[in-house]
Amino acid sequence: MARYHIETYGCTSNRGESREIERRLRDAGHHQVEGPDAADVAILNTCTVVEKTERNMLRRAKELESETVDLIVTGCMALAQGEEFRAEDVDAQILHWDEVPEAVTNGECPTTTPDADPILDGVIGILPIARGCMSNCSYCITKQATGRVDSPPVEENVEKARALVHAGAKEIRITGQDTGVYGWDKGERKLPELLERIATEIDGDFRVRVGMANPGGVHGIREELARVFAEHDEIYNFLHAPVQSGSDDVLADMRRQHEVAQYVDIVETFDDYLEEWTLSTDFIVGFPTETDHDHEQSMALLRETRPEKINVTRFSKRPGTDAADMKGLGGQTKKDRSKAMSDLKMDVVAEAHEEMVGTERNVLVTEQGTGDSVKCYDDSYRQVIVQNASEYGLEPGDFATVEVVGHQTVYAFGEPI
Ligand code: SF4
């Protein structure tokens, strides 16, 4: 869990995006603090309306860089003129706002709400199925707060899911530190059974998104899980399995509970069962013991498995963790590796979205977007934005068929058919 400071400049759209960043950070257990000097990470949401504003943004970025451990720059100027920050030698991660919450996590798993009660947010129902994990990653402080996995019975979670659907949820997000180890503490991993029962026993038109599941937990249930995904349209064909590194040496130093080959097995199994699916993964770049060769192995793994969604986090030390005591890499090395991986990520993700153009997709509208747009997700949990939504009468909770007519790097644009 990180302490963060956020500053927002410019229009109401920027402010809305910052609110969403704050909401997601809060849901993941991070804490907002007053002032960058008390924060692990500062977030600068920039505006670029006039030249004077640009100069102010660059000046503020430099100040924040010197006042906090890590800096993330997002917003209009970051996306349109990210090079200016680099030209001024500002040491920051430059990200689309949607990527900020993941980057703040520093490779740790999200935390669930303390009482693990479901939350209904519009048509999205958030269902924490268990608390805790079975790992002890050397860079993680979340573990200190959450402990070992503690899994309520499947029946209890099915009832919570049913209550969410009855209350109006159209998308159920199954969350937990590590959903793949749900049930492990009771002697049997139960995620496939839970999904099957939600899909078959609950009446209604809804979708289920499975939250983060570490490769170590998924590997042993990969066949069952892929089969359940394939058999039930209710479940998005989406798996978030954070590999974190393409080097087994680094994974061992991180004390991850998987090896690279197991992650590749999972990808191959899902490829065998599903015609189309979305692989989401995370990489930590610049872990203290990561050599140039290790970094190249991570780059090669990314090229080989080509995830459609990738979170790249530049390693930073969290106090009280074992990794914080390791001798770190130089800032420039971390910066160079992070840039190389982020550039590769952009190419891989853009290619995946380019391939969507011209295809027809069934989507669920989940949220209002900016202006008169709505945010939708297709069966593989790829984000599709429909503009002029009121003309089509589309609102959150509706299902529609769209043709993909274009894309940005991390999402597509669709028009209802
Ligand atoms: S799996 Fe690792 S990173 Fe995730 S909560 Fe457990 S110890 Fe932390």
Coordinates of C-alpha atoms and ligand atoms in Angstrom, one line a residue:
M1 CA 0.0 0.0 0.0
A2 CA 1.4 3.3 -1.0
R3 CA 1.0 6.8 0.3
Y4 CA 0.2 9.1 -2.6
H5 CA -0.1 12.8 -3.3
I6 CA -2.1 14.0 -6.3
E7 CA -2.3 17.4 -8.0
T8 CA -4.7 18.2 -10.8
Y9 CA -4.6 21.1 -13.3
G10 CA -7.0 22.2 -16.1
C11 CA -10.5 21.2 -17.2
T12 CA -13.3 19.3 -15.6
S13 CA -12.3 16.3 -17.7
N14 CA -8.9 16.2 -15.9
R15 CA -10.6 16.5 -12.6
G16 CA -13.0 13.7 -13.4
E17 CA -10.1 11.5 -14.3
S18 CA -8.2 12.4 -11.1
R19 CA -11.3 11.5 -9.1
E20 CA -11.4 8.1 -10.8
I21 CA -7.7 7.6 -10.1
E22 CA -8.3 8.4 -6.5
R23 CA -11.3 6.1 -6.3
R24 CA -9.3 3.2 -7.7
L25 CA -6.3 3.9 -5.4
R26 CA -8.6 4.0 -2.4
D27 CA -10.3 0.7 -3.4
A28 CA -6.9 -0.9 -3.7
G29 CA -6.0 0.2 -0.2
H30 CA -3.6 3.1 -0.9
H31 CA -3.7 6.3 1.2
Q32 CA -3.8 9.9 0.1
V33 CA -1.5 12.2 2.1
E34 CA -1.1 15.9 2.3
G35 CA 2.0 17.1 0.5
P36 CA 4.5 15.3 -1.7
D37 CA 7.2 15.0 1.0
A38 CA 5.0 12.6 3.0
A39 CA 4.2 10.5 -0.1
D40 CA 5.8 7.4 -1.7
V41 CA 4.5 8.6 -5.1
A42 CA 3.3 12.0 -6.4
I43 CA 0.9 12.1 -9.3
L44 CA 0.7 15.2 -11.5
N45 CA -2.3 15.4 -13.8
T46 CA -1.3 18.0 -16.4
C47 CA -3.0 20.5 -18.6
T48 CA -1.6 22.1 -21.8
V49 CA -3.9 24.9 -22.9
V50 CA -1.4 27.7 -23.3
E51 CA 2.4 28.0 -23.4
K52 CA 2.5 29.6 -20.0
T53 CA 0.7 26.6 -18.5
E54 CA 3.2 24.2 -20.1
R55 CA 6.1 26.1 -18.4
N56 CA 4.2 25.9 -15.1
M57 CA 3.7 22.1 -15.6
L58 CA 7.4 21.5 -16.3
R59 CA 8.4 23.6 -13.3
R60 CA 5.9 21.8 -11.0
A61 CA 7.1 18.4 -12.2
K62 CA 10.7 19.3 -11.4
E63 CA 9.6 20.5 -7.9
L64 CA 7.6 17.3 -7.2
E65 CA 10.5 15.2 -8.5
S66 CA 12.8 16.6 -5.9
E67 CA 10.2 16.4 -3.1
T68 CA 9.0 12.8 -3.4
V69 CA 10.4 9.3 -4.0
D70 CA 8.5 8.6 -7.3
L71 CA 6.7 10.8 -9.8
I72 CA 4.0 9.9 -12.3
V73 CA 2.9 12.5 -14.8
T74 CA -0.4 12.0 -16.6
G75 CA -3.0 14.2 -18.4
C76 CA -3.1 16.1 -21.6
M77 CA 0.5 17.5 -21.6
A78 CA 1.9 14.1 -20.6
L79 CA 0.3 12.4 -23.6
A80 CA 0.7 15.2 -26.2
Q81 CA 4.1 16.5 -25.1
G82 CA 5.7 13.8 -23.0
E83 CA 9.0 14.5 -24.8
E84 CA 9.2 17.9 -23.1
F85 CA 9.4 16.3 -19.7
R86 CA 12.1 14.0 -21.0
A87 CA 14.0 16.9 -22.7
E88 CA 14.0 18.7 -19.3
D89 CA 15.3 15.5 -17.7
V90 CA 12.3 15.1 -15.4
D91 CA 12.6 11.6 -13.9
A92 CA 8.9 10.5 -14.1
Q93 CA 6.8 7.8 -15.5
I94 CA 4.6 9.3 -18.2
L95 CA 1.3 7.4 -18.4
H96 CA -2.3 7.5 -19.7
W97 CA -4.5 8.3 -16.6
D98 CA -6.1 4.8 -16.8
E99 CA -2.6 3.2 -16.2
V100 CA -1.8 5.3 -13.1
P101 CA -3.5 3.2 -10.4
E102 CA -1.7 0.0 -11.5
A103 CA 1.7 1.9 -11.6
V104 CA 1.2 3.1 -8.0
T105 CA 0.8 -0.4 -6.7
N106 CA 4.5 -1.1 -7.4
G107 CA 3.8 -4.7 -8.4
E108 CA 1.8 -5.5 -5.2
C109 CA -1.7 -7.1 -5.3
P110 CA -4.7 -5.0 -4.6
T111 CA -6.2 -5.1 -1.2
T112 CA -9.9 -5.8 -0.6
T113 CA -12.1 -3.7 1.6
P114 CA -11.4 -4.4 5.3
D115 CA -14.8 -6.2 5.9
A116 CA -14.8 -7.8 2.4
D117 CA -18.4 -6.6 1.8
P118 CA -19.5 -6.3 -1.8
I119 CA -20.0 -2.8 -3.2
L120 CA -22.4 -1.8 -6.0
D121 CA -21.0 1.2 -8.0
G122 CA -23.5 2.0 -10.8
V123 CA -23.9 -1.3 -12.6
I124 CA -20.6 -2.6 -11.4
G125 CA -20.7 -5.0 -8.5
I126 CA -17.4 -5.5 -6.7
L127 CA -17.2 -8.9 -5.0
P128 CA -14.2 -9.6 -2.8
I129 CA -14.1 -13.4 -2.6
A130 CA -11.3 -13.8 -0.1
R131 CA -8.7 -11.8 1.7
G132 CA -4.9 -12.5 1.9
C133 CA -2.5 -14.5 -0.3
M134 CA -0.3 -17.6 -0.1
S135 CA 2.9 -15.7 -1.0
N136 CA 5.5 -13.6 0.7
C137 CA 7.0 -11.4 -2.1
S138 CA 10.1 -9.6 -1.0
Y139 CA 8.9 -6.2 -2.3
C140 CA 5.4 -6.3 -0.8
I141 CA 4.0 -4.4 2.2
T142 CA 0.4 -5.3 1.4
K143 CA 1.0 -8.8 2.8
Q144 CA 1.9 -7.3 6.2
A145 CA -1.6 -5.9 6.4
T146 CA -3.6 -8.8 5.0
G147 CA -1.9 -12.1 6.0
R148 CA -2.6 -15.6 4.6
V149 CA -5.5 -16.3 2.4
D150 CA -8.8 -16.7 4.3
S151 CA -11.6 -18.1 2.0
P152 CA -15.3 -18.0 2.8
P153 CA -17.3 -20.9 1.4
V154 CA -18.3 -20.9 -2.2
E155 CA -22.0 -20.8 -1.3
E156 CA -21.5 -17.6 0.6
N157 CA -19.8 -15.9 -2.4
V158 CA -22.5 -17.2 -4.8
E159 CA -25.2 -15.6 -2.5
K160 CA -23.3 -12.3 -2.5
A161 CA -23.0 -12.4 -6.3
R162 CA -26.8 -13.2 -6.5
A163 CA -27.5 -10.2 -4.2
L164 CA -25.4 -7.9 -6.4
V165 CA -27.2 -9.0 -9.6
H166 CA -30.6 -8.5 -7.9
A167 CA -29.5 -5.1 -6.8
G168 CA -28.8 -4.1 -10.4
A169 CA -25.2 -5.2 -11.1
K170 CA -24.5 -6.1 -14.7
E171 CA -20.8 -6.6 -14.3
I172 CA -19.5 -8.5 -11.3
R173 CA -15.8 -7.9 -10.6
I174 CA -14.4 -10.8 -8.5
T175 CA -11.5 -9.4 -6.5
G176 CA -9.0 -10.4 -3.9
Q177 CA -5.3 -10.2 -3.4
D178 CA -4.9 -13.4 -5.4
T179 CA -8.2 -14.9 -6.7
G180 CA -6.3 -18.0 -8.1
V181 CA -5.6 -19.2 -4.5
Y182 CA -9.2 -18.9 -3.3
G183 CA -10.0 -22.0 -1.3
W184 CA -6.3 -23.0 -0.9
D185 CA -6.5 -22.6 2.9
K186 CA -9.5 -25.0 3.0
G187 CA -7.5 -27.6 1.0
E188 CA -8.8 -27.1 -2.5
R189 CA -8.7 -24.2 -5.0
K190 CA -12.2 -23.2 -5.7
L191 CA -12.2 -20.4 -8.3
P192 CA -13.4 -22.6 -11.2
E193 CA -16.3 -24.0 -9.1
L194 CA -17.3 -20.5 -7.9
L195 CA -17.3 -19.2 -11.5
E196 CA -19.3 -22.1 -12.7
R197 CA -21.9 -21.8 -10.0
I198 CA -22.3 -18.0 -10.5
A199 CA -22.7 -18.6 -14.3
T200 CA -25.2 -21.4 -14.0
E201 CA -27.2 -20.6 -10.7
I202 CA -27.9 -16.9 -11.0
D203 CA -30.6 -15.7 -13.3
G204 CA -30.1 -12.5 -15.2
D205 CA -28.0 -11.0 -18.0
F206 CA -24.6 -10.1 -16.5
R207 CA -20.9 -10.5 -17.0
V208 CA -18.2 -11.6 -14.6
R209 CA -14.6 -10.3 -14.6
V210 CA -12.0 -12.3 -12.7
G211 CA -9.5 -10.1 -10.9
M212 CA -5.8 -10.6 -10.4
A213 CA -4.7 -14.1 -10.1
N214 CA -1.0 -14.9 -9.7
P215 CA 0.5 -17.4 -12.1
G216 CA 1.6 -19.7 -9.1
G217 CA -2.0 -20.2 -8.1
V218 CA -3.5 -20.4 -11.6
H219 CA -1.0 -22.9 -12.9
G220 CA -2.5 -25.9 -11.1
I221 CA -6.1 -25.0 -12.1
R222 CA -5.4 -23.7 -15.6
E223 CA -7.2 -26.4 -17.5
E224 CA -10.4 -26.2 -15.3
L225 CA -10.3 -22.4 -15.4
A226 CA -9.9 -22.2 -19.2
R227 CA -12.7 -24.7 -19.6
V228 CA -15.1 -22.7 -17.4
F229 CA -14.3 -19.5 -19.4
A230 CA -14.9 -21.4 -22.7
E231 CA -18.2 -22.8 -21.6
H232 CA -19.9 -19.8 -20.1
D233 CA -20.6 -16.5 -22.0
E234 CA -21.2 -14.8 -18.7
I235 CA -17.5 -14.9 -17.9
Y236 CA -15.3 -12.4 -19.7
N237 CA -12.4 -14.2 -21.5
F238 CA -9.9 -12.1 -19.5
L239 CA -7.1 -13.2 -17.3
H240 CA -4.8 -10.9 -15.3
A241 CA -1.8 -13.0 -14.3
P242 CA 1.1 -10.7 -13.3
V243 CA 4.4 -12.4 -14.3
Q244 CA 6.6 -9.5 -13.1
S245 CA 9.8 -10.7 -14.8
G246 CA 11.0 -12.9 -17.6
S247 CA 13.9 -14.1 -15.5
D248 CA 13.7 -17.0 -13.1
D249 CA 16.6 -15.6 -11.1
V250 CA 14.7 -12.3 -10.5
L251 CA 11.5 -14.2 -9.7
A252 CA 13.4 -16.1 -7.1
D253 CA 14.7 -12.9 -5.6
M254 CA 11.2 -11.4 -5.6
R255 CA 10.1 -14.6 -3.9
R256 CA 7.3 -15.1 -6.4
Q257 CA 5.8 -18.5 -6.3
H258 CA 6.1 -19.2 -10.0
E259 CA 8.6 -19.7 -12.8
V260 CA 8.5 -18.2 -16.3
A261 CA 7.7 -21.6 -17.8
Q262 CA 4.5 -21.9 -15.7
Y263 CA 3.3 -18.5 -16.9
V264 CA 3.9 -19.7 -20.5
D265 CA 2.0 -22.9 -19.8
I266 CA -1.0 -20.9 -18.6
V267 CA -0.9 -18.7 -21.8
E268 CA -0.7 -21.8 -24.0
T269 CA -3.6 -23.5 -22.2
F270 CA -5.9 -20.5 -22.6
D271 CA -4.8 -20.2 -26.3
D272 CA -5.9 -23.9 -26.7
Y273 CA -9.3 -23.4 -25.1
L274 CA -10.4 -19.9 -26.2
E275 CA -10.6 -18.5 -29.7
E276 CA -10.1 -14.9 -28.4
W277 CA -9.1 -13.8 -25.0
T278 CA -7.3 -11.0 -23.3
L279 CA -4.1 -11.6 -21.4
S280 CA -3.2 -8.9 -18.9
T281 CA 0.1 -9.0 -17.1
D282 CA 2.5 -6.8 -15.1
F283 CA 6.2 -6.4 -15.2
I284 CA 8.4 -4.8 -12.5
V285 CA 11.4 -3.1 -14.2
G286 CA 14.6 -2.3 -12.3
F287 CA 14.3 -4.8 -9.4
P288 CA 17.6 -4.4 -7.4
T289 CA 19.1 -7.7 -8.7
E290 CA 17.9 -7.4 -12.3
T291 CA 20.8 -7.6 -14.7
D292 CA 20.8 -6.4 -18.4
H293 CA 20.3 -10.1 -19.4
D294 CA 17.3 -10.4 -17.0
H295 CA 15.8 -7.3 -18.5
E296 CA 16.3 -8.7 -22.0
Q297 CA 14.5 -11.9 -20.9
S298 CA 11.6 -9.8 -19.8
M299 CA 11.5 -8.0 -23.1
A300 CA 11.6 -11.4 -24.9
L301 CA 8.8 -12.8 -22.8
L302 CA 6.6 -9.8 -23.6
R303 CA 7.3 -10.2 -27.3
E304 CA 6.6 -13.9 -27.1
T305 CA 3.4 -13.9 -25.2
R306 CA 2.1 -10.5 -26.5
P307 CA -0.4 -9.5 -23.7
E308 CA -3.2 -7.2 -24.8
K309 CA -2.9 -5.3 -21.5
I310 CA 0.4 -4.6 -19.8
N311 CA 1.3 -2.7 -16.6
V312 CA 4.9 -1.7 -16.4
T313 CA 6.1 -0.6 -13.0
R314 CA 9.5 0.9 -12.3
F315 CA 10.6 -0.7 -9.1
S316 CA 10.7 1.6 -6.0
K317 CA 11.5 0.6 -2.5
R318 CA 8.7 0.3 0.1
P319 CA 10.0 0.8 3.7
G320 CA 10.0 -2.4 5.8
T321 CA 10.2 -4.8 2.9
D322 CA 13.2 -7.1 2.3
A323 CA 13.7 -5.6 -1.2
A324 CA 14.2 -2.2 0.4
D325 CA 17.4 -3.5 2.0
M326 CA 18.8 -4.7 -1.3
K327 CA 21.4 -2.5 -3.0
G328 CA 19.3 -0.8 -5.8
L329 CA 20.1 -0.1 -9.4
G330 CA 21.0 3.4 -10.5
G331 CA 18.1 5.7 -11.4
Q332 CA 19.2 6.1 -15.1
T333 CA 19.3 2.3 -15.5
K334 CA 15.8 1.9 -14.2
K335 CA 14.7 4.8 -16.4
D336 CA 16.2 3.4 -19.5
R337 CA 14.8 -0.1 -18.9
S338 CA 11.4 1.3 -18.1
K339 CA 11.3 3.4 -21.3
A340 CA 12.4 0.4 -23.4
M341 CA 9.7 -1.8 -22.0
S342 CA 7.0 0.9 -22.1
D343 CA 7.8 1.6 -25.8
L344 CA 7.6 -2.2 -26.6
K345 CA 4.3 -2.4 -24.6
M346 CA 2.8 0.5 -26.7
D347 CA 3.7 -1.4 -29.9
V348 CA 2.2 -4.7 -28.7
V349 CA -0.9 -3.2 -27.3
A350 CA -1.5 -0.9 -30.3
E351 CA -1.2 -3.9 -32.6
A352 CA -3.8 -5.9 -30.6
H353 CA -6.3 -2.9 -30.9
E354 CA -5.5 -2.4 -34.5
E355 CA -6.6 -6.0 -35.2
M356 CA -10.0 -5.2 -33.6
V357 CA -10.8 -2.6 -36.3
G358 CA -13.5 -3.7 -38.7
T359 CA -14.7 -6.5 -36.4
E360 CA -18.2 -6.8 -34.8
R361 CA -18.3 -7.1 -31.0
N362 CA -21.0 -7.7 -28.4
V363 CA -20.4 -5.2 -25.6
L364 CA -21.8 -4.3 -22.2
V365 CA -22.0 -0.6 -21.4
T366 CA -20.5 -0.2 -17.9
E367 CA -20.0 3.5 -17.3
Q368 CA -20.6 7.0 -18.6
G369 CA -17.4 8.3 -20.4
T370 CA -16.3 11.8 -20.9
G371 CA -18.8 14.1 -22.7
D372 CA -21.5 12.1 -24.5
S373 CA -19.6 8.9 -24.6
V374 CA -20.0 5.5 -22.8
K375 CA -17.4 3.0 -21.8
C376 CA -18.1 -0.6 -22.8
Y377 CA -16.4 -3.9 -22.6
D378 CA -16.5 -6.8 -25.2
D379 CA -16.6 -10.5 -24.4
S380 CA -12.8 -10.5 -24.0
Y381 CA -12.9 -7.4 -21.7
R382 CA -11.4 -5.1 -24.3
Q383 CA -12.5 -1.5 -23.7
V384 CA -14.6 0.0 -26.5
I385 CA -15.7 3.7 -26.3
V386 CA -19.0 4.6 -28.1
Q387 CA -19.3 8.4 -28.8
N388 CA -22.6 10.2 -29.1
A389 CA -24.1 7.6 -26.9
S390 CA -27.4 9.5 -26.3
E391 CA -28.1 9.4 -30.1
Y392 CA -28.1 5.6 -29.8
G393 CA -29.9 5.6 -26.5
L394 CA -27.1 3.7 -24.8
E395 CA -26.7 3.8 -21.0
P396 CA -24.8 1.9 -18.4
G397 CA -26.2 -1.6 -18.1
D398 CA -27.2 -1.9 -21.8
F399 CA -25.9 -4.6 -24.1
A400 CA -25.2 -3.7 -27.7
T401 CA -23.5 -4.9 -30.9
V402 CA -20.9 -2.5 -32.3
E403 CA -18.5 -2.3 -35.2
V404 CA -15.0 -1.3 -34.2
V405 CA -14.1 1.8 -36.3
G406 CA -10.9 2.9 -34.8
H407 CA -8.6 2.8 -31.8
Q408 CA -6.3 4.6 -29.4
T409 CA -3.4 2.6 -27.9
V410 CA -5.3 1.2 -25.0
Y411 CA -8.9 1.2 -26.2
A412 CA -11.1 1.0 -29.3
F413 CA -13.9 3.1 -30.7
G414 CA -17.1 1.4 -31.7
E415 CA -20.4 2.3 -33.5
P416 CA -23.6 0.5 -32.7
I417 CA -24.9 -1.6 -35.5
Ligands
SF4_1 S1 1.1 -12.2 -3.8 FE1 3.0 -11.1 -3.3 S2 2.5 -9.0 -4.0 FE2 0.6 -10.0 -3.8 S3 -0.2 -9.5 -1.7 FE3 0.9 -11.5 -1.6 S4 3.0 -11.1 -1.0 FE4 2.0 -9.1 -1.8

